[in-house]
Amino acid sequence: MSAIGEILRASQKDESYIKKLRDSVSGLMVDLVGYQTWSWQERWSEPLVRLVYYSATTLSDYQTLGEEYTGIVQTRGNLALPSWSRRFLAVLLKSFGARIIELCIEKGENVDVPGNVKTRLSQLKSLIGLLDSLHTCIFYYQGLFHDLPRRLTGIRYAKVGPASEDTRAGFRILGHIATLNLALNLLMTVIKLVRNRKHDQQTDVSEGTRGVVNSEACLLCLESLGTKGGPAATPCGHLGCWTCLLESTAITGACPLCRATCTLNRIIPLQNL
């Protein structure tokens, strides 16, 4: 089994090469199609460059530059090389997995959906971040799978040549720190979730109360029913303030709500309402 430090160094080396390739591709595409056109597609440059990089190394039965630098190779845990299909799945997940999930969440947040659905999408985004942090903590303790794609496909690393110095004790301390940070982030997420739930409940109660108040208001003056001269009703059954209904009927000769014919002597004052 390879040391944790070697796996981390290999990953950092690979990421530095991928970044250089991505910057080169972006510069070339800006020169070819212009910045404005390329800016709409730039988000896919890193996944595509990552796919090309791993296709030229991992999928072609070669070590990546980072793996060659640290002297490690991919295995299934029994010193046997992973199958091509297993490596292909790992490359696809590592190249496009995070980007596709991010794109799906963005699409859900931008479409016209109820507020609670957008809240769930925001919670899903936070949950994915916490899951990635949890995986990092496990890696510092076990030193087996550096990223989720390799954990899902069961691809590990083995050291080629002399074993390096055992540094697991130092990485366990780093794992303790990462676990503490994860616990604090999880606590803050739960507190935020509880606060949002309480706010939604208070909003529902407020809207319900407002609806009751509106149903008992005069639709002409928009004040409480009966504020002006007491409550009254038209022959067609619509309610309003006595004064409001008299003034409106005197001008139009009709119910102010449904326009049914109405005279002043047919407006009925209501008692005990």
PDB file of C-alpha atoms in Angstrom:
ATOM      1  CA  MET A   1       0.000   0.000   0.000  1.00  0.00           C
ATOM      2  CA  SER A   2       1.286   3.479  -0.843  1.00  0.00           C
ATOM      3  CA  ALA A   3       1.676   6.250   1.721  1.00  0.00           C
ATOM      4  CA  ILE A   4      -0.936   8.973   2.067  1.00  0.00           C
ATOM      5  CA  GLY A   5       1.621  11.663   1.299  1.00  0.00           C
ATOM      6  CA  GLU A   6       2.550  10.038  -2.011  1.00  0.00           C
ATOM      7  CA  ILE A   7      -1.091   9.869  -3.068  1.00  0.00           C
ATOM      8  CA  LEU A   8      -1.579  13.539  -2.195  1.00  0.00           C
ATOM      9  CA  ARG A   9       1.588  14.595  -4.039  1.00  0.00           C
ATOM     10  CA  ALA A  10       0.559  12.606  -7.097  1.00  0.00           C
ATOM     11  CA  SER A  11      -2.890  14.230  -7.069  1.00  0.00           C
ATOM     12  CA  GLN A  12      -1.426  17.720  -6.693  1.00  0.00           C
ATOM     13  CA  LYS A  13       1.000  17.070  -9.554  1.00  0.00           C
ATOM     14  CA  ASP A  14      -1.788  15.863 -11.828  1.00  0.00           C
ATOM     15  CA  GLU A  15      -3.973  18.841 -10.945  1.00  0.00           C
ATOM     16  CA  SER A  16      -1.137  21.259 -11.771  1.00  0.00           C
ATOM     17  CA  TYR A  17      -0.711  19.692 -15.226  1.00  0.00           C
ATOM     18  CA  ILE A  18      -4.468  19.715 -15.839  1.00  0.00           C
ATOM     19  CA  LYS A  19      -4.599  23.407 -14.885  1.00  0.00           C
ATOM     20  CA  LYS A  20      -1.797  24.229 -17.331  1.00  0.00           C
ATOM     21  CA  LEU A  21      -3.575  22.338 -20.109  1.00  0.00           C
ATOM     22  CA  ARG A  22      -6.878  24.043 -19.322  1.00  0.00           C
ATOM     23  CA  ASP A  23      -5.275  27.499 -19.390  1.00  0.00           C
ATOM     24  CA  SER A  24      -3.629  26.709 -22.717  1.00  0.00           C
ATOM     25  CA  VAL A  25      -6.898  25.449 -24.216  1.00  0.00           C
ATOM     26  CA  SER A  26      -8.795  28.491 -22.930  1.00  0.00           C
ATOM     27  CA  GLY A  27      -6.234  30.868 -24.407  1.00  0.00           C
ATOM     28  CA  LEU A  28      -6.379  29.093 -27.762  1.00  0.00           C
ATOM     29  CA  MET A  29     -10.194  29.092 -27.871  1.00  0.00           C
ATOM     30  CA  VAL A  30     -10.367  32.788 -26.979  1.00  0.00           C
ATOM     31  CA  ASP A  31      -8.092  33.528 -29.947  1.00  0.00           C
ATOM     32  CA  LEU A  32     -10.208  31.339 -32.261  1.00  0.00           C
ATOM     33  CA  VAL A  33     -13.810  32.200 -31.311  1.00  0.00           C
ATOM     34  CA  GLY A  34     -13.498  35.292 -29.126  1.00  0.00           C
ATOM     35  CA  TYR A  35     -13.902  35.774 -25.403  1.00  0.00           C
ATOM     36  CA  GLN A  36     -17.667  36.357 -25.437  1.00  0.00           C
ATOM     37  CA  THR A  37     -18.419  33.137 -27.324  1.00  0.00           C
ATOM     38  CA  TRP A  38     -15.954  31.068 -25.304  1.00  0.00           C
ATOM     39  CA  SER A  39     -17.221  32.384 -21.946  1.00  0.00           C
ATOM     40  CA  TRP A  40     -20.496  30.500 -22.461  1.00  0.00           C
ATOM     41  CA  GLN A  41     -18.665  27.189 -22.904  1.00  0.00           C
ATOM     42  CA  GLU A  42     -15.669  27.754 -20.617  1.00  0.00           C
ATOM     43  CA  ARG A  43     -17.233  25.822 -17.733  1.00  0.00           C
ATOM     44  CA  TRP A  44     -16.826  22.615 -19.734  1.00  0.00           C
ATOM     45  CA  SER A  45     -13.153  23.189 -20.521  1.00  0.00           C
ATOM     46  CA  GLU A  46     -11.842  21.651 -17.295  1.00  0.00           C
ATOM     47  CA  PRO A  47     -13.959  18.439 -17.504  1.00  0.00           C
ATOM     48  CA  LEU A  48     -12.979  17.938 -21.155  1.00  0.00           C
ATOM     49  CA  VAL A  49      -9.287  18.584 -20.495  1.00  0.00           C
ATOM     50  CA  ARG A  50      -9.429  16.209 -17.532  1.00  0.00           C
ATOM     51  CA  LEU A  51     -11.010  13.543 -19.759  1.00  0.00           C
ATOM     52  CA  VAL A  52      -8.304  13.962 -22.391  1.00  0.00           C
ATOM     53  CA  TYR A  53      -5.530  13.861 -19.785  1.00  0.00           C
ATOM     54  CA  TYR A  54      -6.758  10.651 -18.159  1.00  0.00           C
ATOM     55  CA  SER A  55      -7.584   9.101 -21.541  1.00  0.00           C
ATOM     56  CA  ALA A  56      -3.953   9.569 -22.572  1.00  0.00           C
ATOM     57  CA  THR A  57      -2.680   8.080 -19.308  1.00  0.00           C
ATOM     58  CA  THR A  58      -5.018   5.949 -17.190  1.00  0.00           C
ATOM     59  CA  LEU A  59      -7.176   4.637 -20.058  1.00  0.00           C
ATOM     60  CA  SER A  60      -4.081   3.956 -22.192  1.00  0.00           C
ATOM     61  CA  ASP A  61      -2.510   1.722 -19.511  1.00  0.00           C
ATOM     62  CA  TYR A  62       0.030   4.357 -18.462  1.00  0.00           C
ATOM     63  CA  GLN A  63       0.673   6.059 -15.156  1.00  0.00           C
ATOM     64  CA  THR A  64      -0.336   9.677 -14.863  1.00  0.00           C
ATOM     65  CA  LEU A  65       2.510  12.165 -14.541  1.00  0.00           C
ATOM     66  CA  GLY A  66       1.772  12.512 -10.842  1.00  0.00           C
ATOM     67  CA  GLU A  67       1.750   8.736 -10.298  1.00  0.00           C
ATOM     68  CA  GLU A  68       5.023   8.384 -12.189  1.00  0.00           C
ATOM     69  CA  TYR A  69       6.537  11.219 -10.147  1.00  0.00           C
ATOM     70  CA  THR A  70       5.749   9.507  -6.823  1.00  0.00           C
ATOM     71  CA  GLY A  71       6.160   5.902  -8.001  1.00  0.00           C
ATOM     72  CA  ILE A  72       2.641   4.592  -7.394  1.00  0.00           C
ATOM     73  CA  VAL A  73       0.272   2.541  -9.586  1.00  0.00           C
ATOM     74  CA  GLN A  74      -3.454   1.896  -9.531  1.00  0.00           C
ATOM     75  CA  THR A  75      -4.635  -1.502  -8.260  1.00  0.00           C
ATOM     76  CA  ARG A  76      -7.786  -3.274  -7.124  1.00  0.00           C
ATOM     77  CA  GLY A  77      -6.266  -3.879  -3.688  1.00  0.00           C
ATOM     78  CA  ASN A  78      -4.696  -7.246  -4.579  1.00  0.00           C
ATOM     79  CA  LEU A  79      -1.834  -5.905  -6.753  1.00  0.00           C
ATOM     80  CA  ALA A  80      -3.918  -6.620  -9.871  1.00  0.00           C
ATOM     81  CA  LEU A  81      -4.512  -3.768 -12.309  1.00  0.00           C
ATOM     82  CA  PRO A  82      -8.100  -2.463 -12.448  1.00  0.00           C
ATOM     83  CA  SER A  83     -10.096  -3.430 -15.521  1.00  0.00           C
ATOM     84  CA  TRP A  84     -10.424  -0.914 -18.344  1.00  0.00           C
ATOM     85  CA  SER A  85     -14.164  -0.516 -17.713  1.00  0.00           C
ATOM     86  CA  ARG A  86     -13.528   0.218 -14.033  1.00  0.00           C
ATOM     87  CA  ARG A  87     -10.920   2.830 -14.917  1.00  0.00           C
ATOM     88  CA  PHE A  88     -13.226   4.329 -17.584  1.00  0.00           C
ATOM     89  CA  LEU A  89     -16.032   4.731 -15.054  1.00  0.00           C
ATOM     90  CA  ALA A  90     -13.655   6.376 -12.577  1.00  0.00           C
ATOM     91  CA  VAL A  91     -12.423   8.800 -15.248  1.00  0.00           C
ATOM     92  CA  LEU A  92     -15.977   9.741 -16.268  1.00  0.00           C
ATOM     93  CA  LEU A  93     -17.019  10.352 -12.651  1.00  0.00           C
ATOM     94  CA  LYS A  94     -13.886  12.383 -11.923  1.00  0.00           C
ATOM     95  CA  SER A  95     -14.226  14.439 -15.113  1.00  0.00           C
ATOM     96  CA  PHE A  96     -17.960  15.121 -15.306  1.00  0.00           C
ATOM     97  CA  GLY A  97     -19.584  13.973 -12.049  1.00  0.00           C
ATOM     98  CA  ALA A  98     -19.299  17.197 -10.041  1.00  0.00           C
ATOM     99  CA  ARG A  99     -20.039  19.415 -13.053  1.00  0.00           C
ATOM    100  CA  ILE A 100     -23.223  17.545 -13.980  1.00  0.00           C
ATOM    101  CA  ILE A 101     -24.525  17.667 -10.405  1.00  0.00           C
ATOM    102  CA  GLU A 102     -23.740  21.389 -10.211  1.00  0.00           C
ATOM    103  CA  LEU A 103     -25.489  22.013 -13.538  1.00  0.00           C
ATOM    104  CA  CYS A 104     -28.620  20.102 -12.464  1.00  0.00           C
ATOM    105  CA  ILE A 105     -28.870  22.097  -9.232  1.00  0.00           C
ATOM    106  CA  GLU A 106     -28.417  25.388 -11.120  1.00  0.00           C
ATOM    107  CA  LYS A 107     -31.155  24.411 -13.587  1.00  0.00           C
ATOM    108  CA  GLY A 108     -33.492  23.605 -10.706  1.00  0.00           C
ATOM    109  CA  GLU A 109     -32.763  26.929  -8.998  1.00  0.00           C
ATOM    110  CA  ASN A 110     -33.351  28.957 -12.183  1.00  0.00           C
ATOM    111  CA  VAL A 111     -36.673  27.441 -13.265  1.00  0.00           C
ATOM    112  CA  ASP A 112     -40.013  28.567 -11.847  1.00  0.00           C
ATOM    113  CA  VAL A 113     -40.526  26.130  -8.971  1.00  0.00           C
ATOM    114  CA  PRO A 114     -42.020  26.532  -5.470  1.00  0.00           C
ATOM    115  CA  GLY A 115     -39.781  28.102  -2.846  1.00  0.00           C
ATOM    116  CA  ASN A 116     -39.537  24.903  -0.824  1.00  0.00           C
ATOM    117  CA  VAL A 117     -38.078  23.076  -3.853  1.00  0.00           C
ATOM    118  CA  LYS A 118     -35.334  25.697  -4.186  1.00  0.00           C
ATOM    119  CA  THR A 119     -34.668  25.344  -0.475  1.00  0.00           C
ATOM    120  CA  ARG A 120     -34.253  21.581  -0.905  1.00  0.00           C
ATOM    121  CA  LEU A 121     -31.832  22.146  -3.789  1.00  0.00           C
ATOM    122  CA  SER A 122     -29.775  24.501  -1.640  1.00  0.00           C
ATOM    123  CA  GLN A 123     -29.759  21.881   1.117  1.00  0.00           C
ATOM    124  CA  LEU A 124     -28.670  19.234  -1.421  1.00  0.00           C
ATOM    125  CA  LYS A 125     -25.742  21.426  -2.461  1.00  0.00           C
ATOM    126  CA  SER A 126     -24.674  21.770   1.184  1.00  0.00           C
ATOM    127  CA  LEU A 127     -25.081  18.017   1.708  1.00  0.00           C
ATOM    128  CA  ILE A 128     -22.807  17.249  -1.254  1.00  0.00           C
ATOM    129  CA  GLY A 129     -20.148  19.539   0.207  1.00  0.00           C
ATOM    130  CA  LEU A 130     -20.424  17.818   3.589  1.00  0.00           C
ATOM    131  CA  LEU A 131     -20.189  14.396   1.928  1.00  0.00           C
ATOM    132  CA  ASP A 132     -16.982  15.412   0.161  1.00  0.00           C
ATOM    133  CA  SER A 133     -15.542  16.707   3.455  1.00  0.00           C
ATOM    134  CA  LEU A 134     -16.492  13.439   5.176  1.00  0.00           C
ATOM    135  CA  HIS A 135     -14.701  11.469   2.481  1.00  0.00           C
ATOM    136  CA  THR A 136     -11.580  13.598   2.996  1.00  0.00           C
ATOM    137  CA  CYS A 137     -11.647  12.824   6.734  1.00  0.00           C
ATOM    138  CA  ILE A 138     -11.924   9.097   6.029  1.00  0.00           C
ATOM    139  CA  PHE A 139      -8.999   9.305   3.618  1.00  0.00           C
ATOM    140  CA  TYR A 140      -6.771  10.932   6.236  1.00  0.00           C
ATOM    141  CA  TYR A 141      -7.551   8.051   8.620  1.00  0.00           C
ATOM    142  CA  GLN A 142      -7.417   5.117   6.179  1.00  0.00           C
ATOM    143  CA  GLY A 143      -5.287   6.386   3.287  1.00  0.00           C
ATOM    144  CA  LEU A 144      -7.057   4.181   0.734  1.00  0.00           C
ATOM    145  CA  PHE A 145      -9.234   6.245  -1.624  1.00  0.00           C
ATOM    146  CA  HIS A 146      -8.274   9.832  -2.350  1.00  0.00           C
ATOM    147  CA  ASP A 147     -11.517  10.825  -4.098  1.00  0.00           C
ATOM    148  CA  LEU A 148     -15.096   9.596  -4.389  1.00  0.00           C
ATOM    149  CA  PRO A 149     -14.767   8.228  -7.989  1.00  0.00           C
ATOM    150  CA  ARG A 150     -11.976   5.871  -6.886  1.00  0.00           C
ATOM    151  CA  ARG A 151     -13.897   4.849  -3.782  1.00  0.00           C
ATOM    152  CA  LEU A 152     -16.985   4.069  -5.865  1.00  0.00           C
ATOM    153  CA  THR A 153     -14.939   2.012  -8.340  1.00  0.00           C
ATOM    154  CA  GLY A 154     -12.665   0.407  -5.724  1.00  0.00           C
ATOM    155  CA  ILE A 155      -9.399   1.646  -7.262  1.00  0.00           C
ATOM    156  CA  ARG A 156      -6.480   1.928  -4.804  1.00  0.00           C
ATOM    157  CA  TYR A 157      -2.773   2.723  -5.074  1.00  0.00           C
ATOM    158  CA  ALA A 158       0.306   0.574  -4.513  1.00  0.00           C
ATOM    159  CA  LYS A 159       3.895   1.739  -4.150  1.00  0.00           C
ATOM    160  CA  VAL A 160       6.446   0.628  -6.757  1.00  0.00           C
ATOM    161  CA  GLY A 161       9.901   0.144  -5.274  1.00  0.00           C
ATOM    162  CA  PRO A 162      11.080   0.713  -1.686  1.00  0.00           C
ATOM    163  CA  ALA A 163       8.411   1.622   0.845  1.00  0.00           C
ATOM    164  CA  SER A 164       8.492   5.220   1.960  1.00  0.00           C
ATOM    165  CA  GLU A 165       8.476   6.487   5.530  1.00  0.00           C
ATOM    166  CA  ASP A 166       5.245   5.845   7.424  1.00  0.00           C
ATOM    167  CA  THR A 167       3.509   9.209   7.975  1.00  0.00           C
ATOM    168  CA  ARG A 168       0.077   7.926   8.961  1.00  0.00           C
ATOM    169  CA  ALA A 169       0.368   9.297  12.511  1.00  0.00           C
ATOM    170  CA  GLY A 170       0.751  12.850  11.215  1.00  0.00           C
ATOM    171  CA  PHE A 171      -2.175  12.481   8.831  1.00  0.00           C
ATOM    172  CA  ARG A 172      -4.352  11.115  11.636  1.00  0.00           C
ATOM    173  CA  ILE A 173      -3.818  14.419  13.440  1.00  0.00           C
ATOM    174  CA  LEU A 174      -4.868  16.178  10.243  1.00  0.00           C
ATOM    175  CA  GLY A 175      -7.881  13.858  10.144  1.00  0.00           C
ATOM    176  CA  HIS A 176      -8.836  14.932  13.687  1.00  0.00           C
ATOM    177  CA  ILE A 177      -8.694  18.586  12.631  1.00  0.00           C
ATOM    178  CA  ALA A 178     -10.708  17.922   9.460  1.00  0.00           C
ATOM    179  CA  THR A 179     -13.299  15.950  11.453  1.00  0.00           C
ATOM    180  CA  LEU A 180     -13.668  18.807  13.956  1.00  0.00           C
ATOM    181  CA  ASN A 181     -14.130  21.258  11.101  1.00  0.00           C
ATOM    182  CA  LEU A 182     -16.719  18.956   9.509  1.00  0.00           C
ATOM    183  CA  ALA A 183     -18.616  18.659  12.806  1.00  0.00           C
ATOM    184  CA  LEU A 184     -18.738  22.455  13.168  1.00  0.00           C
ATOM    185  CA  ASN A 185     -19.947  22.877   9.589  1.00  0.00           C
ATOM    186  CA  LEU A 186     -22.592  20.200  10.135  1.00  0.00           C
ATOM    187  CA  LEU A 187     -23.749  21.928  13.315  1.00  0.00           C
ATOM    188  CA  MET A 188     -24.026  25.276  11.515  1.00  0.00           C
ATOM    189  CA  THR A 189     -25.972  23.622   8.685  1.00  0.00           C
ATOM    190  CA  VAL A 190     -28.440  22.067  11.142  1.00  0.00           C
ATOM    191  CA  ILE A 191     -28.908  25.400  12.957  1.00  0.00           C
ATOM    192  CA  LYS A 192     -29.525  27.150   9.634  1.00  0.00           C
ATOM    193  CA  LEU A 193     -32.003  24.425   8.658  1.00  0.00           C
ATOM    194  CA  VAL A 194     -33.948  24.818  11.910  1.00  0.00           C
ATOM    195  CA  ARG A 195     -34.031  28.597  11.543  1.00  0.00           C
ATOM    196  CA  ASN A 196     -35.302  28.354   7.965  1.00  0.00           C
ATOM    197  CA  ARG A 197     -38.015  25.907   9.037  1.00  0.00           C
ATOM    198  CA  LYS A 198     -39.165  28.231  11.842  1.00  0.00           C
ATOM    199  CA  HIS A 199     -39.172  31.170   9.443  1.00  0.00           C
ATOM    200  CA  ASP A 200     -41.313  29.233   6.933  1.00  0.00           C
ATOM    201  CA  GLN A 201     -43.791  28.291   9.683  1.00  0.00           C
ATOM    202  CA  GLN A 202     -44.037  31.886  10.878  1.00  0.00           C
ATOM    203  CA  THR A 203     -44.564  33.033   7.302  1.00  0.00           C
ATOM    204  CA  ASP A 204     -47.381  30.503   6.811  1.00  0.00           C
ATOM    205  CA  VAL A 205     -49.088  31.642  10.031  1.00  0.00           C
ATOM    206  CA  SER A 206     -48.707  35.294   9.043  1.00  0.00           C
ATOM    207  CA  GLU A 207     -50.178  34.682   5.597  1.00  0.00           C
ATOM    208  CA  GLY A 208     -53.049  32.709   7.100  1.00  0.00           C
ATOM    209  CA  THR A 209     -53.815  35.491   9.572  1.00  0.00           C
ATOM    210  CA  ARG A 210     -53.643  38.092   6.823  1.00  0.00           C
ATOM    211  CA  GLY A 211     -56.118  36.078   4.806  1.00  0.00           C
ATOM    212  CA  VAL A 212     -58.591  36.008   7.702  1.00  0.00           C
ATOM    213  CA  VAL A 213     -58.241  39.733   8.220  1.00  0.00           C
ATOM    214  CA  ASN A 214     -58.776  40.441   4.528  1.00  0.00           C
ATOM    215  CA  SER A 215     -61.906  38.265   4.439  1.00  0.00           C
ATOM    216  CA  GLU A 216     -63.425  40.445   7.228  1.00  0.00           C
ATOM    217  CA  ALA A 217     -62.567  43.763   5.558  1.00  0.00           C
ATOM    218  CA  CYS A 218     -64.788  46.077   3.555  1.00  0.00           C
ATOM    219  CA  LEU A 219     -63.842  45.708  -0.077  1.00  0.00           C
ATOM    220  CA  LEU A 220     -64.574  49.388  -0.757  1.00  0.00           C
ATOM    221  CA  CYS A 221     -62.582  51.155   1.966  1.00  0.00           C
ATOM    222  CA  LEU A 222     -60.357  48.134   2.787  1.00  0.00           C
ATOM    223  CA  GLU A 223     -60.820  48.745   6.512  1.00  0.00           C
ATOM    224  CA  SER A 224     -62.423  46.408   9.039  1.00  0.00           C
ATOM    225  CA  LEU A 225     -65.989  45.553   8.145  1.00  0.00           C
ATOM    226  CA  GLY A 226     -68.405  48.037   9.743  1.00  0.00           C
ATOM    227  CA  THR A 227     -65.839  50.739  10.464  1.00  0.00           C
ATOM    228  CA  LYS A 228     -67.973  53.328   8.649  1.00  0.00           C
ATOM    229  CA  GLY A 229     -71.523  53.194  10.017  1.00  0.00           C
ATOM    230  CA  GLY A 230     -71.570  49.505  10.887  1.00  0.00           C
ATOM    231  CA  PRO A 231     -71.770  46.409   8.674  1.00  0.00           C
ATOM    232  CA  ALA A 232     -74.356  46.130   5.936  1.00  0.00           C
ATOM    233  CA  ALA A 233     -75.332  43.872   3.044  1.00  0.00           C
ATOM    234  CA  THR A 234     -76.784  44.289  -0.431  1.00  0.00           C
ATOM    235  CA  PRO A 235     -79.747  42.159  -1.620  1.00  0.00           C
ATOM    236  CA  CYS A 236     -77.292  40.011  -3.582  1.00  0.00           C
ATOM    237  CA  GLY A 237     -75.441  39.138  -0.359  1.00  0.00           C
ATOM    238  CA  HIS A 238     -72.258  41.217  -0.597  1.00  0.00           C
ATOM    239  CA  LEU A 239     -70.943  42.822   2.574  1.00  0.00           C
ATOM    240  CA  GLY A 240     -69.465  46.247   3.243  1.00  0.00           C
ATOM    241  CA  CYS A 241     -69.630  49.235   5.508  1.00  0.00           C
ATOM    242  CA  TRP A 242     -73.065  50.885   5.694  1.00  0.00           C
ATOM    243  CA  THR A 243     -71.720  54.262   4.559  1.00  0.00           C
ATOM    244  CA  CYS A 244     -69.562  52.767   1.795  1.00  0.00           C
ATOM    245  CA  LEU A 245     -72.466  50.799   0.302  1.00  0.00           C
ATOM    246  CA  LEU A 246     -74.842  53.797   0.500  1.00  0.00           C
ATOM    247  CA  GLU A 247     -72.391  56.157  -1.216  1.00  0.00           C
ATOM    248  CA  SER A 248     -71.554  53.710  -3.983  1.00  0.00           C
ATOM    249  CA  THR A 249     -75.186  52.694  -4.616  1.00  0.00           C
ATOM    250  CA  ALA A 250     -76.334  56.304  -4.673  1.00  0.00           C
ATOM    251  CA  ILE A 251     -73.936  57.000  -7.540  1.00  0.00           C
ATOM    252  CA  THR A 252     -74.208  53.784  -9.611  1.00  0.00           C
ATOM    253  CA  GLY A 253     -77.598  52.328  -8.636  1.00  0.00           C
ATOM    254  CA  ALA A 254     -75.976  48.899  -8.504  1.00  0.00           C
ATOM    255  CA  CYS A 255     -74.052  46.612  -6.162  1.00  0.00           C
ATOM    256  CA  PRO A 256     -70.418  47.803  -6.233  1.00  0.00           C
ATOM    257  CA  LEU A 257     -69.171  44.201  -6.392  1.00  0.00           C
ATOM    258  CA  CYS A 258     -71.364  42.302  -8.848  1.00  0.00           C
ATOM    259  CA  ARG A 259     -73.174  45.252 -10.503  1.00  0.00           C
ATOM    260  CA  ALA A 260     -76.595  43.800  -9.794  1.00  0.00           C
ATOM    261  CA  THR A 261     -79.372  46.437  -9.660  1.00  0.00           C
ATOM    262  CA  CYS A 262     -79.726  47.811  -6.148  1.00  0.00           C
ATOM    263  CA  THR A 263     -81.566  50.745  -4.548  1.00  0.00           C
ATOM    264  CA  LEU A 264     -80.736  52.563  -1.320  1.00  0.00           C
ATOM    265  CA  ASN A 265     -83.801  51.238   0.530  1.00  0.00           C
ATOM    266  CA  ARG A 266     -82.728  47.618  -0.126  1.00  0.00           C
ATOM    267  CA  ILE A 267     -79.364  47.878   1.668  1.00  0.00           C
ATOM    268  CA  ILE A 268     -79.750  45.987   4.950  1.00  0.00           C
ATOM    269  CA  PRO A 269     -77.899  46.962   8.143  1.00  0.00           C
ATOM    270  CA  LEU A 270     -76.523  43.960  10.007  1.00  0.00           C
ATOM    271  CA  GLN A 271     -76.608  43.596  13.768  1.00  0.00           C
ATOM    272  CA  ASN A 272     -74.360  41.506  16.063  1.00  0.00           C
ATOM    273  CA  LEU A 273     -71.780  40.798  13.315  1.00  0.00           C
TER     274      LEU A 273
END
